[in-house]
Tab-separated table of C-alpha atoms in Angstrom:
chain	number	residue	atom	x	y	z
A	1	MET	CA	-0.126	-0.017	-0.071
A	2	ILE	CA	1.199	3.471	-1.009
A	3	THR	CA	-0.193	6.773	-1.199
A	4	TYR	CA	-1.370	8.683	-4.212
A	5	SER	CA	1.638	11.000	-4.079
A	6	GLU	CA	3.900	8.211	-3.764
A	7	ALA	CA	2.548	6.420	-6.851
A	8	ILE	CA	3.002	9.576	-8.693
A	9	ARG	CA	6.594	9.871	-7.630
A	10	GLU	CA	7.110	6.268	-8.663
A	11	ALA	CA	5.935	6.885	-12.087
A	12	ILE	CA	8.089	9.911	-12.587
A	13	SER	CA	11.285	8.050	-11.299
A	14	LEU	CA	10.541	5.101	-13.359
A	15	GLU	CA	10.065	6.961	-16.504
A	16	MET	CA	13.195	9.164	-15.683
A	17	GLN	CA	15.065	5.970	-15.347
A	18	ARG	CA	13.994	4.471	-18.477
A	19	ASN	CA	14.199	7.638	-20.859
A	20	GLU	CA	16.824	10.152	-20.395
A	21	ASP	CA	14.780	12.662	-22.385
A	22	VAL	CA	12.241	13.100	-19.349
A	23	PHE	CA	12.778	15.797	-16.882
A	24	LEU	CA	11.144	17.863	-14.246
A	25	ILE	CA	10.597	21.635	-14.367
A	26	GLY	CA	8.652	23.961	-11.972
A	27	GLU	CA	8.402	25.893	-8.727
A	28	ASP	CA	10.245	24.405	-5.645
A	29	ILE	CA	10.263	20.684	-6.971
A	30	GLY	CA	14.108	20.280	-6.348
A	31	VAL	CA	15.247	21.100	-2.916
A	32	TYR	CA	11.838	21.663	-1.225
A	33	GLY	CA	10.375	18.600	-3.024
A	34	GLY	CA	7.287	20.216	-4.527
A	35	GLY	CA	4.473	22.212	-3.177
A	36	PHE	CA	2.724	19.046	-1.911
A	37	GLY	CA	5.830	16.673	-1.346
A	38	VAL	CA	5.380	14.823	-4.432
A	39	THR	CA	8.874	15.334	-5.975
A	40	GLU	CA	10.958	14.872	-2.776
A	41	GLY	CA	13.904	12.929	-3.350
A	42	LEU	CA	13.890	13.187	-7.179
A	43	LEU	CA	16.723	15.970	-7.069
A	44	ALA	CA	19.066	13.738	-4.947
A	45	GLU	CA	18.308	10.828	-7.376
A	46	PHE	CA	18.550	12.562	-10.824
A	47	GLY	CA	20.436	15.985	-10.220
A	48	ALA	CA	19.794	19.491	-10.958
A	49	ASP	CA	19.992	18.982	-14.674
A	50	ARG	CA	16.926	17.049	-14.714
A	51	VAL	CA	15.112	18.317	-11.668
A	52	ARG	CA	14.906	22.046	-12.562
A	53	ASP	CA	13.573	24.686	-10.025
A	54	THR	CA	12.262	27.726	-11.469
A	55	PRO	CA	11.362	31.258	-10.822
A	56	ILE	CA	7.540	31.848	-9.824
A	57	SER	CA	6.582	32.368	-13.391
A	58	GLU	CA	3.908	29.862	-14.720
A	59	SER	CA	4.277	31.407	-18.190
A	60	ALA	CA	8.062	31.063	-18.209
A	61	ILE	CA	7.630	27.244	-16.882
A	62	MET	CA	5.148	26.483	-19.650
A	63	GLY	CA	7.152	28.321	-22.387
A	64	ALA	CA	10.288	26.546	-21.742
A	65	ALA	CA	8.479	23.102	-21.528
A	66	VAL	CA	6.781	23.681	-25.006
A	67	GLY	CA	10.182	24.519	-26.386
A	68	SER	CA	12.046	21.630	-25.057
A	69	ALA	CA	9.451	19.166	-26.146
A	70	LEU	CA	9.503	20.612	-29.828
A	71	THR	CA	13.225	19.579	-29.632
A	72	GLY	CA	12.485	16.218	-28.564
A	73	MET	CA	12.568	16.253	-24.803
A	74	ARG	CA	9.614	15.071	-22.555
A	75	PRO	CA	9.094	17.623	-19.940
A	76	ILE	CA	6.905	17.154	-16.838
A	77	LEU	CA	6.179	20.455	-15.599
A	78	GLU	CA	4.613	21.165	-11.925
A	79	LEU	CA	2.404	24.007	-11.318
A	80	GLN	CA	1.708	24.152	-7.750
A	81	PHE	CA	-1.998	25.140	-8.260
A	82	SER	CA	-4.328	24.227	-10.997
A	83	ASP	CA	-5.499	27.827	-10.787
A	84	PHE	CA	-2.165	29.046	-12.127
A	85	ILE	CA	-2.838	27.699	-15.590
A	86	THR	CA	-4.695	30.819	-16.220
A	87	ILE	CA	-1.267	32.573	-16.216
A	88	ALA	CA	0.314	30.259	-18.889
A	89	MET	CA	-2.877	29.994	-21.004
A	90	ASP	CA	-1.225	31.560	-24.194
A	91	GLN	CA	1.600	29.113	-24.304
A	92	LEU	CA	-0.817	26.200	-23.552
A	93	VAL	CA	-3.737	26.929	-25.670
A	94	ASN	CA	-2.148	28.761	-28.560
A	95	GLN	CA	1.132	27.099	-28.719
A	96	ALA	CA	1.205	23.499	-26.993
A	97	ALA	CA	-2.179	22.577	-28.389
A	98	LYS	CA	-1.817	23.864	-31.789
A	99	LEU	CA	1.753	23.227	-32.859
A	100	ARG	CA	1.477	19.606	-33.997
A	101	TYR	CA	-1.564	20.363	-36.024
A	102	MET	CA	-0.025	23.545	-37.457
A	103	HIS	CA	3.143	21.588	-38.538
A	104	GLY	CA	1.192	18.926	-40.069
A	105	GLY	CA	2.153	16.277	-37.630
A	106	GLU	CA	5.930	16.902	-37.878
A	107	GLY	CA	6.272	18.813	-34.758
A	108	ARG	CA	5.288	16.944	-31.567
A	109	VAL	CA	4.812	18.489	-28.006
A	110	PRO	CA	5.000	15.584	-25.529
A	111	LEU	CA	4.778	17.363	-22.264
A	112	VAL	CA	2.721	16.567	-19.164
A	113	LEU	CA	1.405	19.523	-17.035
A	114	ARG	CA	0.938	18.321	-13.448
A	115	ALA	CA	-1.356	20.582	-11.312
A	116	ALA	CA	-2.945	20.082	-7.931
A	117	SER	CA	-6.515	20.859	-8.178
A	118	GLY	CA	-9.678	21.179	-5.985
A	119	SER	CA	-11.124	22.479	-2.710
A	120	GLY	CA	-10.956	21.107	0.827
A	121	THR	CA	-7.514	22.434	2.214
A	122	GLY	CA	-8.710	25.998	3.071
A	123	ALA	CA	-6.691	27.500	0.123
A	124	ALA	CA	-9.600	29.757	-0.851
A	125	ALA	CA	-10.624	31.292	-3.712
A	126	GLN	CA	-7.403	31.623	-5.938
A	127	HIS	CA	-6.039	28.213	-5.118
A	128	SER	CA	-8.916	25.740	-5.086
A	129	GLN	CA	-10.626	26.040	-8.538
A	130	SER	CA	-11.447	23.044	-10.714
A	131	LEU	CA	-11.040	24.254	-14.334
A	132	GLU	CA	-10.559	21.128	-16.119
A	133	ALA	CA	-13.815	22.009	-18.312
A	134	TRP	CA	-11.579	24.836	-19.634
A	135	VAL	CA	-8.871	22.755	-21.295
A	136	ALA	CA	-11.002	19.783	-22.187
A	137	HIS	CA	-12.532	22.428	-24.566
A	138	ILE	CA	-9.250	22.878	-26.513
A	139	PRO	CA	-8.540	20.656	-29.247
A	140	GLY	CA	-5.170	19.116	-29.078
A	141	LEU	CA	-4.696	18.922	-25.208
A	142	LYS	CA	-5.471	15.678	-23.481
A	143	VAL	CA	-7.158	15.997	-19.911
A	144	VAL	CA	-6.567	13.246	-17.032
A	145	GLN	CA	-8.117	13.025	-13.523
A	146	PRO	CA	-6.959	10.002	-11.571
A	147	SER	CA	-8.859	9.153	-8.532
A	148	THR	CA	-6.718	6.444	-6.761
A	149	ALA	CA	-3.030	5.729	-6.185
A	150	PHE	CA	-3.194	2.824	-8.765
A	151	ASP	CA	-4.899	4.933	-11.593
A	152	ALA	CA	-2.406	7.776	-10.891
A	153	LYS	CA	0.751	5.768	-11.501
A	154	GLY	CA	-0.617	3.958	-14.644
A	155	LEU	CA	-2.182	7.032	-16.264
A	156	LEU	CA	1.022	9.044	-15.572
A	157	LYS	CA	3.044	6.595	-17.194
A	158	ALA	CA	0.884	6.812	-20.357
A	159	ALA	CA	0.876	10.529	-20.295
A	160	ILE	CA	4.496	10.853	-20.307
A	161	ASP	CA	4.775	8.250	-23.199
A	162	ASP	CA	2.103	10.327	-25.263
A	163	ASP	CA	3.267	12.580	-28.236
A	164	ASN	CA	0.894	15.379	-27.332
A	165	PRO	CA	0.505	17.626	-24.399
A	166	VAL	CA	-1.465	16.194	-21.261
A	167	ILE	CA	-2.984	18.043	-18.487
A	168	PHE	CA	-2.760	15.836	-15.420
A	169	TYR	CA	-4.912	17.059	-12.454
A	170	GLU	CA	-4.075	15.662	-8.953
A	171	HIS	CA	-6.551	16.640	-6.216
A	172	LYS	CA	-5.132	17.781	-3.177
A	173	LEU	CA	-7.401	15.681	-1.016
A	174	LEU	CA	-6.064	12.576	-2.733
A	175	TYR	CA	-2.470	12.785	-2.168
A	176	LYS	CA	-2.573	11.065	1.240
A	177	THR	CA	-5.120	8.334	0.215
A	178	GLU	CA	-3.594	4.906	0.083
A	179	GLY	CA	-4.030	1.794	-2.634
A	180	GLU	CA	-2.213	-1.135	-3.825
A	181	VAL	CA	0.012	-0.196	-6.472
A	182	PRO	CA	2.611	-2.543	-8.294
A	183	LYS	CA	6.391	-1.492	-8.052
A	184	GLU	CA	6.943	-2.449	-11.598
A	185	GLN	CA	6.101	-0.266	-14.706
A	186	TYR	CA	2.472	-0.441	-16.019
A	187	SER	CA	0.433	1.832	-17.961
A	188	ILE	CA	-3.248	2.469	-18.204
A	189	PRO	CA	-4.281	3.704	-21.747
A	190	LEU	CA	-5.772	7.125	-21.856
A	191	GLY	CA	-9.551	7.149	-22.795
A	192	LYS	CA	-10.169	4.046	-20.994
A	193	ALA	CA	-12.860	4.261	-17.981
A	194	ASP	CA	-13.199	2.218	-14.899
A	195	ILE	CA	-16.152	0.891	-13.339
A	196	LYS	CA	-15.164	1.297	-9.813
A	197	ARG	CA	-18.531	-0.362	-8.256
A	198	GLU	CA	-20.893	-2.606	-10.324
A	199	GLY	CA	-24.602	-1.837	-10.024
A	200	THR	CA	-28.005	-1.961	-11.641
A	201	ASP	CA	-30.024	0.744	-10.510
A	202	ILE	CA	-28.406	3.964	-11.310
A	203	THR	CA	-25.067	5.036	-13.034
A	204	ILE	CA	-23.155	7.619	-11.186
A	205	VAL	CA	-20.358	9.008	-13.384
A	206	ALA	CA	-17.875	10.750	-10.910
A	207	THR	CA	-14.510	12.310	-11.548
A	208	SER	CA	-11.350	12.778	-9.291
A	209	VAL	CA	-12.141	13.042	-5.533
A	210	MET	CA	-15.937	12.738	-6.248
A	211	VAL	CA	-15.416	9.126	-7.202
A	212	GLN	CA	-14.484	8.434	-3.518
A	213	ARG	CA	-17.370	10.361	-2.350
A	214	ALA	CA	-19.659	8.524	-4.860
A	215	LEU	CA	-18.337	5.057	-3.479
A	216	ILE	CA	-19.256	6.121	0.050
A	217	ALA	CA	-22.647	7.403	-0.959
A	218	ALA	CA	-23.147	3.885	-2.768
A	219	ALA	CA	-22.539	2.005	0.233
A	220	LYS	CA	-25.115	4.310	2.166
A	221	LEU	CA	-27.678	3.838	-0.408
A	222	GLU	CA	-27.016	-0.154	-0.529
A	223	ARG	CA	-28.844	-0.178	2.884
A	224	GLU	CA	-32.146	1.114	1.172
A	225	ALA	CA	-31.637	-1.704	-1.378
A	226	ILE	CA	-30.414	0.757	-3.995
A	227	ASN	CA	-27.643	-0.781	-6.319
A	228	VAL	CA	-25.477	2.060	-7.555
A	229	GLU	CA	-22.926	1.641	-10.329
A	230	VAL	CA	-20.062	4.169	-9.865
A	231	LEU	CA	-18.032	5.014	-13.163
A	232	ASP	CA	-14.790	6.869	-13.262
A	233	PRO	CA	-13.956	8.114	-16.663
A	234	ARG	CA	-10.431	8.788	-15.439
A	235	THR	CA	-9.690	10.804	-18.656
A	236	LEU	CA	-11.997	13.522	-19.972
A	237	VAL	CA	-9.975	13.783	-23.304
A	238	PRO	CA	-10.106	11.248	-24.669
A	239	LEU	CA	-13.482	10.296	-23.084
A	240	ASP	CA	-14.424	6.722	-23.161
A	241	GLU	CA	-18.041	7.189	-24.370
A	242	GLU	CA	-19.037	3.557	-24.926
A	243	THR	CA	-18.409	2.577	-21.460
A	244	ILE	CA	-20.387	5.400	-20.240
A	245	ILE	CA	-23.373	4.478	-22.699
A	246	ALA	CA	-23.123	0.814	-21.877
A	247	SER	CA	-23.781	1.652	-18.210
A	248	VAL	CA	-26.374	3.919	-18.667
A	249	LYS	CA	-28.359	1.403	-21.001
A	250	LYS	CA	-28.041	-1.097	-18.205
A	251	THR	CA	-29.275	1.109	-15.420
A	252	GLY	CA	-31.561	3.324	-16.891
A	253	HIS	CA	-30.478	6.332	-14.695
A	254	LEU	CA	-27.517	8.869	-14.746
A	255	LEU	CA	-26.231	11.052	-12.378
A	256	VAL	CA	-23.092	13.087	-13.218
A	257	VAL	CA	-21.021	14.337	-10.154
A	258	HIS	CA	-17.952	16.705	-10.347
A	259	GLU	CA	-16.586	19.285	-7.919
A	260	ALA	CA	-16.246	22.054	-10.702
A	261	VAL	CA	-18.950	24.609	-11.020
A	262	LYS	CA	-22.111	22.934	-12.515
A	263	ARG	CA	-22.605	25.800	-14.689
A	264	GLY	CA	-20.534	25.047	-17.841
A	265	GLY	CA	-18.763	21.947	-16.292
A	266	PHE	CA	-17.741	18.754	-17.925
A	267	GLY	CA	-20.863	17.078	-16.600
A	268	GLY	CA	-22.960	18.974	-19.312
A	269	GLU	CA	-20.891	17.288	-22.078
A	270	ILE	CA	-21.287	13.726	-20.622
A	271	ALA	CA	-24.955	14.329	-20.210
A	272	SER	CA	-25.428	15.378	-23.878
A	273	ILE	CA	-23.461	12.572	-24.986
A	274	VAL	CA	-25.880	10.222	-23.392
A	275	ALA	CA	-28.905	12.186	-24.445
A	276	GLU	CA	-27.650	11.843	-28.226
A	277	SER	CA	-26.858	8.179	-27.946
A	278	ARG	CA	-28.735	4.765	-28.153
A	279	ALA	CA	-28.845	5.063	-24.375
A	280	PHE	CA	-31.431	7.663	-24.351
A	281	HIS	CA	-34.369	5.617	-24.963
A	282	SER	CA	-33.106	3.386	-22.023
A	283	LEU	CA	-33.424	6.283	-19.527
A	284	ARG	CA	-36.364	5.934	-17.149
A	285	ALA	CA	-35.736	9.658	-15.478
A	286	PRO	CA	-34.203	12.783	-16.583
A	287	ILE	CA	-30.411	12.956	-16.472
A	288	LYS	CA	-29.154	15.029	-13.451
A	289	ARG	CA	-25.920	16.996	-12.768
A	290	LEU	CA	-24.405	17.621	-9.360
A	291	GLY	CA	-21.691	20.190	-9.339
A	292	GLY	CA	-20.146	23.038	-7.365
A	293	GLU	CA	-21.919	26.265	-6.593
A	294	ALA	CA	-21.365	29.164	-8.938
A	295	VAL	CA	-19.410	30.899	-6.221
A	296	PRO	CA	-15.632	31.427	-5.671
A	297	ILE	CA	-14.387	28.692	-3.269
A	298	PRO	CA	-14.741	30.255	0.340
A	299	PHE	CA	-11.850	30.248	2.870
A	300	SER	CA	-14.223	29.153	5.783
A	301	PRO	CA	-14.129	25.544	6.071
A	302	GLU	CA	-17.871	25.130	6.477
A	303	LEU	CA	-18.590	27.375	3.693
A	304	GLU	CA	-16.074	25.590	1.545
A	305	LYS	CA	-17.702	22.254	1.973
A	306	ALA	CA	-21.274	23.922	1.269
A	307	ALA	CA	-19.886	25.182	-2.000
A	308	VAL	CA	-19.141	21.606	-3.509
A	309	PRO	CA	-20.991	18.394	-3.627
A	310	GLN	CA	-20.524	16.145	-0.344
A	311	VAL	CA	-21.401	12.523	0.214
A	312	GLU	CA	-24.842	13.479	1.525
A	313	ASP	CA	-25.712	15.658	-1.569
A	314	ILE	CA	-24.975	12.473	-3.714
A	315	VAL	CA	-27.330	10.547	-1.642
A	316	GLN	CA	-30.150	12.849	-1.824
A	317	SER	CA	-29.982	13.347	-5.529
A	318	VAL	CA	-30.068	9.528	-6.060
A	319	GLN	CA	-32.956	9.229	-3.667
A	320	LYS	CA	-34.853	11.968	-5.442
A	321	MET	CA	-34.321	10.485	-8.814
A	322	LEU	CA	-35.508	7.246	-7.756
A	323	GLY	CA	-38.315	8.364	-5.714
A	324	VAL	CA	-37.187	6.913	-2.456
A	325	LYS	CA	-37.918	8.396	0.971
A	326	MET	CA	-34.522	9.919	2.350
A	327	THR	CA	-33.779	7.705	5.515
A	328	CYS	CA	-30.227	6.569	5.234
A	329	ILE	CA	-28.305	9.885	5.189
């Protein structure tokens, strides 16, 4: 058993041992070991040439990563908070995402942008956002949201091997969670969803930390004889539409749960895919989305919890959808 953050560190270390073109770049990733301790020990293992501390300039970090990727390197850049992607949007959206297309496939941009995302740590409005829908909207970018240590290691391996820019979101509340993770190299293909819990009555498609909350909610709902299927897309781009559609056809109900603000969130994309698919005629109730409130993430712990879906919210949503009296919260 190792933690989510240790699994990420293992993936980075193994890939750096395997491929000398892989290197790390970012703020405080060397001596300090990263804002959340994920890169601790990698400077001693690989040296300052391959673990490069930078000034506090996200645009410079992203620009350097794009340039080095175009020359054949495979940079892994760390932005301490996913919110800071906003400072590097020109390099990310107008350069990294476009250059392979504009060069007719001749110029590859094989970089991985790692960023700590989400609320739950009291980091307040500028350090707690979930902005995955922004980057998922951009052609040329791939978007990954692992919810377990096992997935984090296998998906990061696949992301580093990919010849396209990949945004790799790591939820801050998941760093200390533990799971069984093989020590050796293994890879999880991008674009392959995982059914974390089999069920027959309703499908919950949840992302990142909401997968864990959905699983707790499912256990509570089981006491009411409600059998919940919890499906984790693992990657938003590419998205495993077939597995989602097959699950909804089986259960006849769909609840999509994400931490990001509901308005404009990726849940709307998942809902529309199902509504436009052969699963539509299997639905026995309208699709429901459960997301964050349209407010900046508050600093207050109680208000912070109120701003994003909690286990109780998931339980209540399922009960309402299925017309079950609320008794098990």
